[in-house]
Structures are given as C-alpha cells and as structure tokens.
Short mmCIF file of C-alpha atoms and ligand atoms in Angstrom, two decimals:
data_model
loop_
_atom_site.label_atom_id
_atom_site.label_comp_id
_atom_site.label_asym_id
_atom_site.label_seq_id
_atom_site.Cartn_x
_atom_site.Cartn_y
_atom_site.Cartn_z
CA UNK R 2 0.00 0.00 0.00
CA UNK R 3 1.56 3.56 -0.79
CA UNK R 4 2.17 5.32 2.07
CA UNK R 5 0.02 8.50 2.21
CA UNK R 6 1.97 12.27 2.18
CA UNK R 7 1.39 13.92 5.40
CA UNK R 8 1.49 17.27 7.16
CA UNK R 9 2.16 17.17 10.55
CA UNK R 10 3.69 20.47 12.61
CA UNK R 11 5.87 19.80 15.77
CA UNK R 12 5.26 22.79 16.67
CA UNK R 13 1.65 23.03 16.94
CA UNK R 14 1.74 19.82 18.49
CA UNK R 15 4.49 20.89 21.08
CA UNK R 16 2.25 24.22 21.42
CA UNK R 17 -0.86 21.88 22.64
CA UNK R 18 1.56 20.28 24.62
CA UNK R 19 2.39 22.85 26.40
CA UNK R 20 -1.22 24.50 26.66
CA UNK R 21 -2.51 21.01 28.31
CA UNK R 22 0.27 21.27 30.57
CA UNK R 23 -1.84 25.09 32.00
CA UNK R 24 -4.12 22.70 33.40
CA UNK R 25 -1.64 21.77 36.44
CA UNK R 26 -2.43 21.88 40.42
CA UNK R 27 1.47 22.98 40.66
CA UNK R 28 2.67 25.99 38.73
CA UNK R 29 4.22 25.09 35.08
CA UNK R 30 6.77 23.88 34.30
CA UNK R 31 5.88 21.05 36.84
CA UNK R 32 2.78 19.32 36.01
CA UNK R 33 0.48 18.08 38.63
CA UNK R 34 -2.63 16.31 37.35
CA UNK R 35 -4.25 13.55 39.22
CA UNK R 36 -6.90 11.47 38.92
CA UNK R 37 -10.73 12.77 38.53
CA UNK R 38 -9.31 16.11 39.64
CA UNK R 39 -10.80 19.48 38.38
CA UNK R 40 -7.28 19.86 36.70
CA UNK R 41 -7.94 16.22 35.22
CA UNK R 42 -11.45 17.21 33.99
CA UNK R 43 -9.93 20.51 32.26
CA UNK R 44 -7.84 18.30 30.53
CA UNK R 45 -10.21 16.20 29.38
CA UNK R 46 -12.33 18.82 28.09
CA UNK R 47 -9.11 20.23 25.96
CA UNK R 48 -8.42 16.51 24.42
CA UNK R 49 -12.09 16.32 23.85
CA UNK R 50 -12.27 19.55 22.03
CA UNK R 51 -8.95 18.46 20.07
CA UNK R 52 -10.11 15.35 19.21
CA UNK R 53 -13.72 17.05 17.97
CA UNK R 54 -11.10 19.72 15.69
CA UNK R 55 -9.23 16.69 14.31
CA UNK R 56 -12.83 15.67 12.73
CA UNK R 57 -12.90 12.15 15.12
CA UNK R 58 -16.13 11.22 16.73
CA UNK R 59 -15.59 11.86 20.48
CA UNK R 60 -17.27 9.03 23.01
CA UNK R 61 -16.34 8.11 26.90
CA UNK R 62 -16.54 4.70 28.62
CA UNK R 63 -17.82 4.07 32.37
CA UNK R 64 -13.97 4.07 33.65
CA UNK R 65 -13.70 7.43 32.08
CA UNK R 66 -11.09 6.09 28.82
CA UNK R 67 -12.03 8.58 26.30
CA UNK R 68 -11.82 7.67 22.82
CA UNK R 69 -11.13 9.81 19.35
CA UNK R 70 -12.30 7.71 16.57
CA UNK R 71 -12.37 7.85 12.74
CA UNK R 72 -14.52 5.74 11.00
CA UNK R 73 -13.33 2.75 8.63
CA UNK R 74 -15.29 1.74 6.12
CA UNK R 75 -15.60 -1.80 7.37
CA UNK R 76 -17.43 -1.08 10.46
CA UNK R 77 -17.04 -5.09 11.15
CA UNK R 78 -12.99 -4.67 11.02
CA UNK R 79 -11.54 -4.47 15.02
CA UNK R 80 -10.13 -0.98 15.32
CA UNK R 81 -6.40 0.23 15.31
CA UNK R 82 -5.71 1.90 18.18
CA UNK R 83 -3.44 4.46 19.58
CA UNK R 84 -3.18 6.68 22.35
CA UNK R 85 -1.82 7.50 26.83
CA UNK R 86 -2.49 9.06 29.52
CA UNK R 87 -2.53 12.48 30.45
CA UNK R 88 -2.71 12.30 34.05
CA UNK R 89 0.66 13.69 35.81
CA UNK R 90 2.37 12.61 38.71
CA UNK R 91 2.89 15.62 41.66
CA UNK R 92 5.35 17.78 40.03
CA UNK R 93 5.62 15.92 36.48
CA UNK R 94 6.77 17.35 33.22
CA UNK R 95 4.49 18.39 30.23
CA UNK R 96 5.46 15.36 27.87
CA UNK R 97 5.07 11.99 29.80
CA UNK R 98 1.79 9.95 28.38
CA UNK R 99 0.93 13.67 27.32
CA UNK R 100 2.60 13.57 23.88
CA UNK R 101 0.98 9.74 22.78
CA UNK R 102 -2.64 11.27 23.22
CA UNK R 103 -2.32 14.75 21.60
CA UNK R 104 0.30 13.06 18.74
CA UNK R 105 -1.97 10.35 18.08
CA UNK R 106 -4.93 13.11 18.06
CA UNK R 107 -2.44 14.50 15.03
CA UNK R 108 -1.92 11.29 13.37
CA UNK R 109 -5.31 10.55 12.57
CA UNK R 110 -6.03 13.93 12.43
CA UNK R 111 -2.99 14.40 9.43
CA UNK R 112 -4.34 11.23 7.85
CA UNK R 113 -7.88 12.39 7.88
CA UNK R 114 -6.61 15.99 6.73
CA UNK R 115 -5.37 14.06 3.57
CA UNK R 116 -8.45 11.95 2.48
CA UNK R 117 -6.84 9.04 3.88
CA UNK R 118 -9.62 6.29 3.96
CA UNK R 119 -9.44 3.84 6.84
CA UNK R 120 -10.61 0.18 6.22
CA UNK R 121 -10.60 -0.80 9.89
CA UNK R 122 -11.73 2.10 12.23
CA UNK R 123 -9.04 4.42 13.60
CA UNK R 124 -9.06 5.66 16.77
CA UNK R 125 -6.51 7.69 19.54
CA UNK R 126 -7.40 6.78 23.37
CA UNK R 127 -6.46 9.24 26.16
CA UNK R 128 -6.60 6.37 29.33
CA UNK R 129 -7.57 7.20 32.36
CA UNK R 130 -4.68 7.45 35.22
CA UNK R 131 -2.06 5.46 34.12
CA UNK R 132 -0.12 6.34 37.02
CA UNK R 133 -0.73 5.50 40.58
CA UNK R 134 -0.95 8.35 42.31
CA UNK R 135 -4.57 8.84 44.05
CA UNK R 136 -5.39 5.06 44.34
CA UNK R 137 -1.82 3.45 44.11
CA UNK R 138 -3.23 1.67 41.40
CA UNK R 139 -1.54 2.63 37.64
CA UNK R 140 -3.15 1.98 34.41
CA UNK R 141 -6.46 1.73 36.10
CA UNK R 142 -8.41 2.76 32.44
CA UNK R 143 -6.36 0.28 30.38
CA UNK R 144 -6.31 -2.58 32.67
CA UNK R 145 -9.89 -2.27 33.24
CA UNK R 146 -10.12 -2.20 29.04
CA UNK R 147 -8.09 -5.60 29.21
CA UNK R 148 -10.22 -7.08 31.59
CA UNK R 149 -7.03 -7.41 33.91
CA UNK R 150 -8.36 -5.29 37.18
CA UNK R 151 -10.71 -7.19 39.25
CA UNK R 152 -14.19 -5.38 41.35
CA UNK R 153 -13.25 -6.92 44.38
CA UNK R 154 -9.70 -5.72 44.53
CA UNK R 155 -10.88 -2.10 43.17
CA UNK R 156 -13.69 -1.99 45.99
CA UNK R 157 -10.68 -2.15 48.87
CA UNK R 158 -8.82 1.30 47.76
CA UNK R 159 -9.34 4.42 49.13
CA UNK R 160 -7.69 8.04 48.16
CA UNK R 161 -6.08 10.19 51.16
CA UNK R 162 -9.59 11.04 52.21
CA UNK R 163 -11.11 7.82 52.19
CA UNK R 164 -13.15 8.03 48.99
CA UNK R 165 -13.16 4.81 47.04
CA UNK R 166 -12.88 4.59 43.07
CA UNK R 167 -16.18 4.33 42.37
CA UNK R 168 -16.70 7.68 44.61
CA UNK R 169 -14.34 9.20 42.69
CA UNK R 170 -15.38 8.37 38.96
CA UNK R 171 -19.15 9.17 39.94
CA UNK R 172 -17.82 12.74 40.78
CA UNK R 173 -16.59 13.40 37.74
CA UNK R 174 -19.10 12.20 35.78
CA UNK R 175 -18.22 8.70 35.24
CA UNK R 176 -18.41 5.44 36.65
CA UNK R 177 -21.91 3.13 36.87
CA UNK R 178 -24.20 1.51 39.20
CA UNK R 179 -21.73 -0.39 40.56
CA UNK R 180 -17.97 -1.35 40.00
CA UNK R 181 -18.06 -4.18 38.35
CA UNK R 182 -20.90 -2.24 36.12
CA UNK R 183 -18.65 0.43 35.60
CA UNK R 184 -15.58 -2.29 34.32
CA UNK R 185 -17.79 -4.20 32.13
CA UNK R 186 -18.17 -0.99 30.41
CA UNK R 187 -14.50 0.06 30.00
CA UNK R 188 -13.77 -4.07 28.81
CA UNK R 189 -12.82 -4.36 24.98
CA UNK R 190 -11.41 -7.86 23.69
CA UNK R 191 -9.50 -8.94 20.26
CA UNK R 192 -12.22 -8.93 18.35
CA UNK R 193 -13.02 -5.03 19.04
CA UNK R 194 -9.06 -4.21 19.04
CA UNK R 195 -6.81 -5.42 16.02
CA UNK R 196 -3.72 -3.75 17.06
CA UNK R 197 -2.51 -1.09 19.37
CA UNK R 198 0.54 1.27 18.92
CA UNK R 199 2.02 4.06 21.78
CA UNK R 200 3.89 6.94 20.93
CA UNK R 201 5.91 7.91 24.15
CA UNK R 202 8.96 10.07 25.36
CA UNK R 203 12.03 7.45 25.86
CA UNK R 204 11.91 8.18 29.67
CA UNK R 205 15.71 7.76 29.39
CA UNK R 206 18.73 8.70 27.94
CA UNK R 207 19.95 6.10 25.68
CA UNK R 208 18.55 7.61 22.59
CA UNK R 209 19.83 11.24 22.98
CA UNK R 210 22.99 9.91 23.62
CA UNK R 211 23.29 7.53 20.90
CA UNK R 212 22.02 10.17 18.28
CA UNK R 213 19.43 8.53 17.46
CA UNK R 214 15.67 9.84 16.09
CA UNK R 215 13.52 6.95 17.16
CA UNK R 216 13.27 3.89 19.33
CA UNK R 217 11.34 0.71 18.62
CA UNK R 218 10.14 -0.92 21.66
CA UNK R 219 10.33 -4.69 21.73
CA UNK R 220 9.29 -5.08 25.16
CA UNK R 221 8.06 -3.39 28.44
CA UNK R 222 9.55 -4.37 31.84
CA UNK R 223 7.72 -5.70 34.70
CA UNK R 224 6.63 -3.48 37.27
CA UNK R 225 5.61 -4.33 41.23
CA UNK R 226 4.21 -2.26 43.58
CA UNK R 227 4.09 -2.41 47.19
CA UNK R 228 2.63 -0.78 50.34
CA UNK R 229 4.30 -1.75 53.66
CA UNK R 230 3.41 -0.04 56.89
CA UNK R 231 5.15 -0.42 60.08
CA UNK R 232 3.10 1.12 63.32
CA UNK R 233 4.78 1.53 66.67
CA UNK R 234 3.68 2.96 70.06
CA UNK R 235 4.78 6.62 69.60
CA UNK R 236 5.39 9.00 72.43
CA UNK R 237 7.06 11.83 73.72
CA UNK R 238 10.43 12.43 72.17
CA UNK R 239 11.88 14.09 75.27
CA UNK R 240 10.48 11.70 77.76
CA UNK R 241 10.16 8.49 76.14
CA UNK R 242 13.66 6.48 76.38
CA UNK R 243 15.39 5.17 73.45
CA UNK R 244 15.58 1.56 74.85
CA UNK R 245 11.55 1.73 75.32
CA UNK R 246 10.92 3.22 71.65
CA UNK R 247 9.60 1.34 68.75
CA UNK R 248 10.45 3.50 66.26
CA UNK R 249 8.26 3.23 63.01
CA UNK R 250 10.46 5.68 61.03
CA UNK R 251 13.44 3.89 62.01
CA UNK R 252 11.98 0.34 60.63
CA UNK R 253 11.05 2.03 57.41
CA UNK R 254 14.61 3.66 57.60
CA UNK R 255 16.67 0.51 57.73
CA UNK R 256 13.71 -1.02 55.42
CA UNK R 257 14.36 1.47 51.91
CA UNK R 258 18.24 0.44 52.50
CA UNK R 259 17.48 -3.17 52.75
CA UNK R 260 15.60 -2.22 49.34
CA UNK R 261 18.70 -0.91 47.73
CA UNK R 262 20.63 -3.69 48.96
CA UNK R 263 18.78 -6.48 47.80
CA UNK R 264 18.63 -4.61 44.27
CA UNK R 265 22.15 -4.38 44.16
CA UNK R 266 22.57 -7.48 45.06
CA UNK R 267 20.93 -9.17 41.86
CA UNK R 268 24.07 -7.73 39.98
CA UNK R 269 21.72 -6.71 37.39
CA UNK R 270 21.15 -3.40 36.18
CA UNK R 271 17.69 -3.74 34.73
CA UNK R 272 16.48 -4.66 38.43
CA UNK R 273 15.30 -1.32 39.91
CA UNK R 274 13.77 -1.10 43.36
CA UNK R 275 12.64 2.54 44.88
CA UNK R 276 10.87 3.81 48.05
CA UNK R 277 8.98 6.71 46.73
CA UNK R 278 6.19 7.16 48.92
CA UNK R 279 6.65 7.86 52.73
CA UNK R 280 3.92 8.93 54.93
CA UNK R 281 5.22 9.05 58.60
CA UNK R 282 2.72 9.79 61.51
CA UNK R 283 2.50 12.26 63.46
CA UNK R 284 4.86 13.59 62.17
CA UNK R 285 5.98 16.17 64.58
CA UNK R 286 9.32 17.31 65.77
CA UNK R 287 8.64 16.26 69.10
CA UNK R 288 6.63 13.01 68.71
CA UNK R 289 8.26 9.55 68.47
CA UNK R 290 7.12 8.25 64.51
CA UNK R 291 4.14 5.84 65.38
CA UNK R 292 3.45 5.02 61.90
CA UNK R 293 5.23 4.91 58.58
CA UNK R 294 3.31 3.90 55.22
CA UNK R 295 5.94 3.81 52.48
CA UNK R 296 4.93 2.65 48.87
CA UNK R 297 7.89 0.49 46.90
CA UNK R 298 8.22 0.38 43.12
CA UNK R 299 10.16 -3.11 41.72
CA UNK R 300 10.93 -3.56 37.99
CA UNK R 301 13.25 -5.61 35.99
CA UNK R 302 12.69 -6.98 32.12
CA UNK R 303 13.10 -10.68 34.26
CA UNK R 304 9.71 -10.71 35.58
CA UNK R 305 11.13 -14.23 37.54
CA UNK R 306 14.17 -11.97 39.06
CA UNK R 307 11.67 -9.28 40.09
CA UNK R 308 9.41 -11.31 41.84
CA UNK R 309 12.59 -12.99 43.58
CA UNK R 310 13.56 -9.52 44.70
CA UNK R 311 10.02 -8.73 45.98
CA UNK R 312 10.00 -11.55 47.79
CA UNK R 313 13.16 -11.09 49.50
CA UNK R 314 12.07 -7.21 50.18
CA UNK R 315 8.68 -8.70 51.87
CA UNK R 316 10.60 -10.90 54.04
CA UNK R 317 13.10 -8.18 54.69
CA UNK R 318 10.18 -6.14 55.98
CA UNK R 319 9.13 -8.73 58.63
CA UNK R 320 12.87 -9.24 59.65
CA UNK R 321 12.80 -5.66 60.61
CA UNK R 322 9.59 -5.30 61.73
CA UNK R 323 10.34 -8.00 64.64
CA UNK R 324 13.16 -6.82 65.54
CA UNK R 325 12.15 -3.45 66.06
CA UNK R 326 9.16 -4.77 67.75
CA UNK R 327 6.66 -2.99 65.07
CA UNK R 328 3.48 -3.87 63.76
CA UNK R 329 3.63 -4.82 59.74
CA UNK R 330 1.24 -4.39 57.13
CA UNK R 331 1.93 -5.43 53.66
CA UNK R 332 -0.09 -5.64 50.63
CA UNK R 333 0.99 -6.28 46.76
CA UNK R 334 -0.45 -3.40 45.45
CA UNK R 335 0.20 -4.64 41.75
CA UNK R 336 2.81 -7.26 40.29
CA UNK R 337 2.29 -7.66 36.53
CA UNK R 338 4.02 -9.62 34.05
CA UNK R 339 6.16 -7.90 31.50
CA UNK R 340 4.93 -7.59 27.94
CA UNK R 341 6.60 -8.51 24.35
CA UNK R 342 5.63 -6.62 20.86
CA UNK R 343 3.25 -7.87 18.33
CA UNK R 344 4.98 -8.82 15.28
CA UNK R 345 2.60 -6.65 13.18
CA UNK R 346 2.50 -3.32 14.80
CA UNK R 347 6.48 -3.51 15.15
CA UNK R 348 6.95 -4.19 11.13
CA UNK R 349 4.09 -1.33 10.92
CA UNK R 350 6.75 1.15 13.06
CA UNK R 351 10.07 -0.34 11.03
CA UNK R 352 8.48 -0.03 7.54
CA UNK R 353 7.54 4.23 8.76
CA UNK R 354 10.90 4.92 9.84
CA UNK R 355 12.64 3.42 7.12
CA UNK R 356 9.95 5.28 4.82
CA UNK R 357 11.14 8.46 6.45
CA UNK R 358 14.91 8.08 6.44
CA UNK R 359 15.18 7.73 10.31
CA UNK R 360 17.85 6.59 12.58
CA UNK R 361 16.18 3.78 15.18
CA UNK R 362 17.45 1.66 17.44
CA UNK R 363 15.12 -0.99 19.13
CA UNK R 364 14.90 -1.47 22.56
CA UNK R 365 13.32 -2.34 26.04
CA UNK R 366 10.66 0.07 28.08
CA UNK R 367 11.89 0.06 31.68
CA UNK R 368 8.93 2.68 32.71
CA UNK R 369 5.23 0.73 32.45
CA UNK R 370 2.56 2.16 29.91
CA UNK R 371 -0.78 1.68 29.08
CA UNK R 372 0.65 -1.08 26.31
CA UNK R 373 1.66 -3.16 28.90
CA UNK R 374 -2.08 -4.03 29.05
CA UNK R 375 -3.24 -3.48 25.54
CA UNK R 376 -0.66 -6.16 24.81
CA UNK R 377 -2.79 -8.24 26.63
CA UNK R 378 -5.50 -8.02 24.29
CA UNK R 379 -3.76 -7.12 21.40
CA UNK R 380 -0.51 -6.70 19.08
CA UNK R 381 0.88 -3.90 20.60
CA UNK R 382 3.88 -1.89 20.19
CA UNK R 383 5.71 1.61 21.22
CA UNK R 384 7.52 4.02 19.47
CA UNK R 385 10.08 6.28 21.34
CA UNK R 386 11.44 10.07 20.77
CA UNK R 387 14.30 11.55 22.96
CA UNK R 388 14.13 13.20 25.26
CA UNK R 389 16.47 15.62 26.76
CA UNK R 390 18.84 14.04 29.25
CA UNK R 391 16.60 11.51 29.65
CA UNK R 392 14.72 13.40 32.01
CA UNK R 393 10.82 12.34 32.98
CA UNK R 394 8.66 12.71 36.17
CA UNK R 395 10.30 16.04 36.58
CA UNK R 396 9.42 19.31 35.86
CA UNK R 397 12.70 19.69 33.44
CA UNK R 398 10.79 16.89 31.08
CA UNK R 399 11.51 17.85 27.68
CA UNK R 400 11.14 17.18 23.60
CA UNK R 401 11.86 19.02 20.76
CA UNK R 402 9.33 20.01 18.20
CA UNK R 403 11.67 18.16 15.60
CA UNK R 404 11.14 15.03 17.45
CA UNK R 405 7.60 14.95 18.39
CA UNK R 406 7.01 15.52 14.74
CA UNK R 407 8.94 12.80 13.64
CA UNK R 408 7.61 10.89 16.05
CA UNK R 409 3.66 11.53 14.97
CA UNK R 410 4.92 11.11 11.60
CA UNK R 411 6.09 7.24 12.23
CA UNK R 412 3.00 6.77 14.27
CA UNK R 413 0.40 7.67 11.71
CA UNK R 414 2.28 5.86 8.62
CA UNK R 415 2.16 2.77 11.01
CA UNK R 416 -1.63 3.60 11.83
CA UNK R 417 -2.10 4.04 8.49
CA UNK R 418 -0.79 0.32 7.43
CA UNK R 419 -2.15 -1.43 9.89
CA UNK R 420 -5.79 0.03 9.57
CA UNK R 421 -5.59 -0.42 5.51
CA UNK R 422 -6.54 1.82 3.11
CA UNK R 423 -10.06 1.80 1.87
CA UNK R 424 -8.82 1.90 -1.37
CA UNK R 425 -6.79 -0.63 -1.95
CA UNK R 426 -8.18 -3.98 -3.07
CA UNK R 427 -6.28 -5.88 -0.52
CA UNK R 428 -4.97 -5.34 3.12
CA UNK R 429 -2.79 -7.71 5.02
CA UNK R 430 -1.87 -6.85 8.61
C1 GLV W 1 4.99 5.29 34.51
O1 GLV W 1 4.72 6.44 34.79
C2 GLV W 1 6.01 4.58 35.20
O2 GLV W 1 6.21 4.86 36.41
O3 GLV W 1 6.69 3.78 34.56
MN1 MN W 2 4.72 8.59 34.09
MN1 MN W 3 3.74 7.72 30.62
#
C-alpha cells in the first residue's frame, strides 16, 4: 500500500503540549494532574475539544477512557488503536503519556486531513490514570479495558480522604451503578481491538545519547508495587527512652536500605527497586514516629528476578519489623508480568521509519505504559522520541518540536498500514 503524504507540525503539536500542561495543580513547568481532579477534567475537556477539531467522533466509557475515533469503512474490522495518559504525577513534566494522546490526536487527524480512507476504524485513546498516584493503582483505564483489574480488589482502595474509586469516577461524571458495572463498560477484547501502537517520550537517555531519532520498543519491563506499613507505640520524644521506643520511622529507615541492597545485590542493572512514597505519623518534631506507610516500586525486564527480589524485600520487611518490635502491614499493590511486541504493529513502526529516512534503534521500556495491558488483548507496540537528558517525572521533562514531529509522523504511517486503506483492493496486517 503507498504510504500517504502527510502534514504534521511539531510545533503546533508541542504548542498543545504545552497549553494542556496550563491545566496543572502545581505551577508550570511542573505538572500536577491527578486522577478525577478538576485539573484532570480541564484536561479532558481540551483533548475532547482536540479530538472534535481533528474531525474524530468523540465518546467516553464508564472508567472514564475517552476515545477519538475515525470511522473505517468496514465497520465489522476491530479498530487500530493508539493513544496514553494524560494524568501527571505531583510535580511531572508536560510530555510523559501527554505527547501519545495529543500526537496520536495528530496522526489521525494528518491522515484524515489528507483523504486518507481507513478500512478498519481508527481511533486515539487518552486512558484514564495510568499512574498510581490517588489510588496506588496505575493503568487503572487500560487494565480495566483488558479485563485485567478485578471489582473486588478495586472496591478495597481508598484516596487520602477515604473516597473509594467508584466515589471518585461518579464525581466526575463517570463510573456506573456499581464497579463491576462500571468495568464491564470500559472491557474491549480482540475482536473489538486489532492492534494497538504508543507513541511515548524514551523516559531515558539512551537515545539522545546515541544520536538517534527513534526507538522501537520490543518489550516493556515488569513493574511491582508495594505498600508496607510499620506502626509503633509513639510517644514523647523528650520523655520516652530510646531503649523503650519502637520507632516506626526507624523500621522504614533501615527497610528502603534493605531495598537498595537487595537490588544491588541481583548484579543486574535492569532490576530497579525505589521507596517513593513515605507517609510518617505524626509527624511532629517532638513526637516519636508511630506510623510509617511507604509505597515500593520493583521492575526488571526478568519478571522471575523481580518477583525474587520482591519476595526477598517482603521478608526483609518482617525481619525488621520483629526486631524493632513494630506492627507490619503489607499488601501487593500490583505485580504484573512484563509484555513482548506484536509482530505486526512492530513491522508497521520499522516499515515508517525506514519510509522516512530515520535513525532507530530498538529497545526495552523500563517505565510501564498503558501497552503493557493493551498487549494483553492485542498486538501492541511503542515508538520512542528523545528526550532531553533523559529526564521524565520532573518538571525539566523535555522534547523538541523536531522530534515529536517525527515521532507523529512514524505513528500515523504505522496507523495508516495497519488500519488499511479503503482503497486498496487488498490489506494484510
Ligand atoms: C509510569 O509512569 C512509570 O512509572 O513507569
Ligand atoms: Mn509517568
Ligand atoms: Mn507515561
């Protein structure tokens, strides 16, 4: 099939980028959107009213996924997706997840601007929270689309004020009578979803330093996450004696470098562990810690040496907890298996960049995306731009214009293959 001639602007692109990133509970450059905020919902309403410019039919699920679609002309064809998140972690840059929605809204909107008949139906999904911050949960809006997220196990999370996720879509406008009414609605299978492709900052630095244009990602690592909480007695911190303490800050202490240890002690360097989250109660000057509720991220691209490494850190945990004489808590918040490229949608993503003259490397996704559950339903694959210094989840986040266009570019040739052309007398995926 001839490749169609497109006209895609970085800049206005970058531009949108950088509008959406106005709709921030921290001041810009950091980026702080979460979850069914008012921030969130301004978003929304600025990918919905891209999406409605870019001539796609605008609809919403029950989860709160929304979807940009343009039409194929075999309605009985399972779509070709695309799309991310655009929900920002506190203080967050303006590119993360940001750049795969409002570039894929550009893809189809370029290959709509140019007559460009689909066979199978197009469409660009902005997902709802792929990261974890309100619930601890990530990828709540894709995993719920791949029928991977369970009613019973949504049902026991609560946000820092105690609302649940079903509290939390209802207020802003989503959700259904009940949870497991309101993932029903948000499920989509293989036969509504022939292929799924994510266009995403790199996240890291190998690209920029390898002058390179474009990565091809053949896999995504597999990410853990869990939420440990030790609870001691408390007291006075001028009148209670150190051999009398049980110090809940102190376990949690000596528990993140027991972490790092046991990392380091795989000898690997795609095994990452990280204590991001610490909570410590009360939290006063003069107070001995009572409680400490810490949140611990565990990846590697050997989902058999991750879970070795969790289970070591769980273990860890109860070492120290009895020998501090604390009370432990632990809970697997998430612990997902990695996932490998479709065939398909990765030939889709070579055959664009050679098209275009590109210089591509391919390689592994350490962060998580949305894909890693589309993959589970679907052939997926990613596409990659630089990004400067590698930098992501900070406010410094950055990508040129140059890039993100040649980045939308590769994305809608590959959309544009793997949907078919109307006209052509015959498609193979
Ligand atoms: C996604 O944001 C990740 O933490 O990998
Ligand atoms: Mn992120
Ligand atoms: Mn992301």
């Amino acid at each position: 099939m001839p490749l169609p001639q497109l006209d895609i602007s970085g800049q206005l692109v970058f531009d949108q980028l950088l509008h959406l990133a106005t709709f921030s509970d921290d001041p810009n450059p950091a980026v702080t959107r979460i979850l069914f905020t008012d921030q969130d919902l301004n978003a929304r309403a600025y990918v919905k009213q891209l999406m409605t410019e870019a001539g796609l039919i605008v609809r919403e699920d029950t989860i709160g996924n929304v979807y940009g679609v343009l039409e194929g002309s075999d309605p009985t064809a399972p779509a070709v997706g695309t799309g991310s998140h655009c929900d920002a972690i506190p203080l967050a840059g303006a590119f993360d997840g940001t750049l795969g929605v409002i570039g894929g809204i550009a893809a189809l909107g370029a290959l709509r601007d140019v007559g460009f008949r689909p066979r199978a139906p197009l469409e660009v999904v902005m997902f709802t929270s792929e990261e974890p911050t309100r619930f601890g949960l990530s990828c709540s809006g894709s995993r719920a689309m791949a029928g991977a997220l369970e009613g019973d196990y949504l049902a026991t999370l609560r946000d820092v004020n105690g609302s649940s996720y079903l509290e939390a879509a209802r207020g802003a406008g989503y959700g259904a009578a009940s949870l497991d009414a309101m993932l029903a609605g948000a499920r989509r299978t293989r036969a509504d979803l022939g292929a799924f492709l994510e266009l995403h900052i790199e996240q890291g630095p190998a690209l920029e330093a390898e002058g390179l244009q474009v990565g091809l990602v053949t896999a995504i690592a597999a990410p853990a996450a869990l939420a440990v909480r030790f609870s001691g007695d408390g007291g006075h911190a001028g009148a209670h004696l150190m051999h009398l303490r049980n110090d809940a800050s102190l376990a949690a202490a000596e528990f993140a470098l027991a972490v790092e240890r046991i990392v380091l002690a795989t000898g690997s360097e795609d095994t990452v562990g990280t204590v991001g989250r610490w909570e410590v109660s009360p939290n006063a000057v003069n107070s001995v810690p009572r409680e400490a509720a810490l949140e611990v991220d565990v990846r590697d691209v050997d989902a058999d040496r991750r879970d070795g490494v969790v289970a070591e850190v769980l273990a860890e945990a109860a070492r120290i907890a009895e020998a501090r004489r604390v009370r432990l808590e632990t809970r697997v918040v998430s612990q997902d298996p990695p996932a490998a490229s479709g065939e398909a949608p990765l030939a889709a993503l070579a055959a664009a960049v050679e098209h275009l003259g590109l210089t591509s490397r391919r390689m592994v996704s350490r962060a998580y995306h949305d894909s890693l559950f589309m993959a589970q339903i679907a052939p997926t694959a990613m596409v990659f731009i630089p990004c400067r210094h590698g930098y992501s989840h900070r406010p410094d986040e950055y990508a040129s214009p140059e890039d993100i266009e040649r980045g939308v570019h590769v994305l809608a040739l590959a959309l544009a293959q793997l949907a078919g052309d109307a006209g052509a007398e015959h498609v193979e995926l």
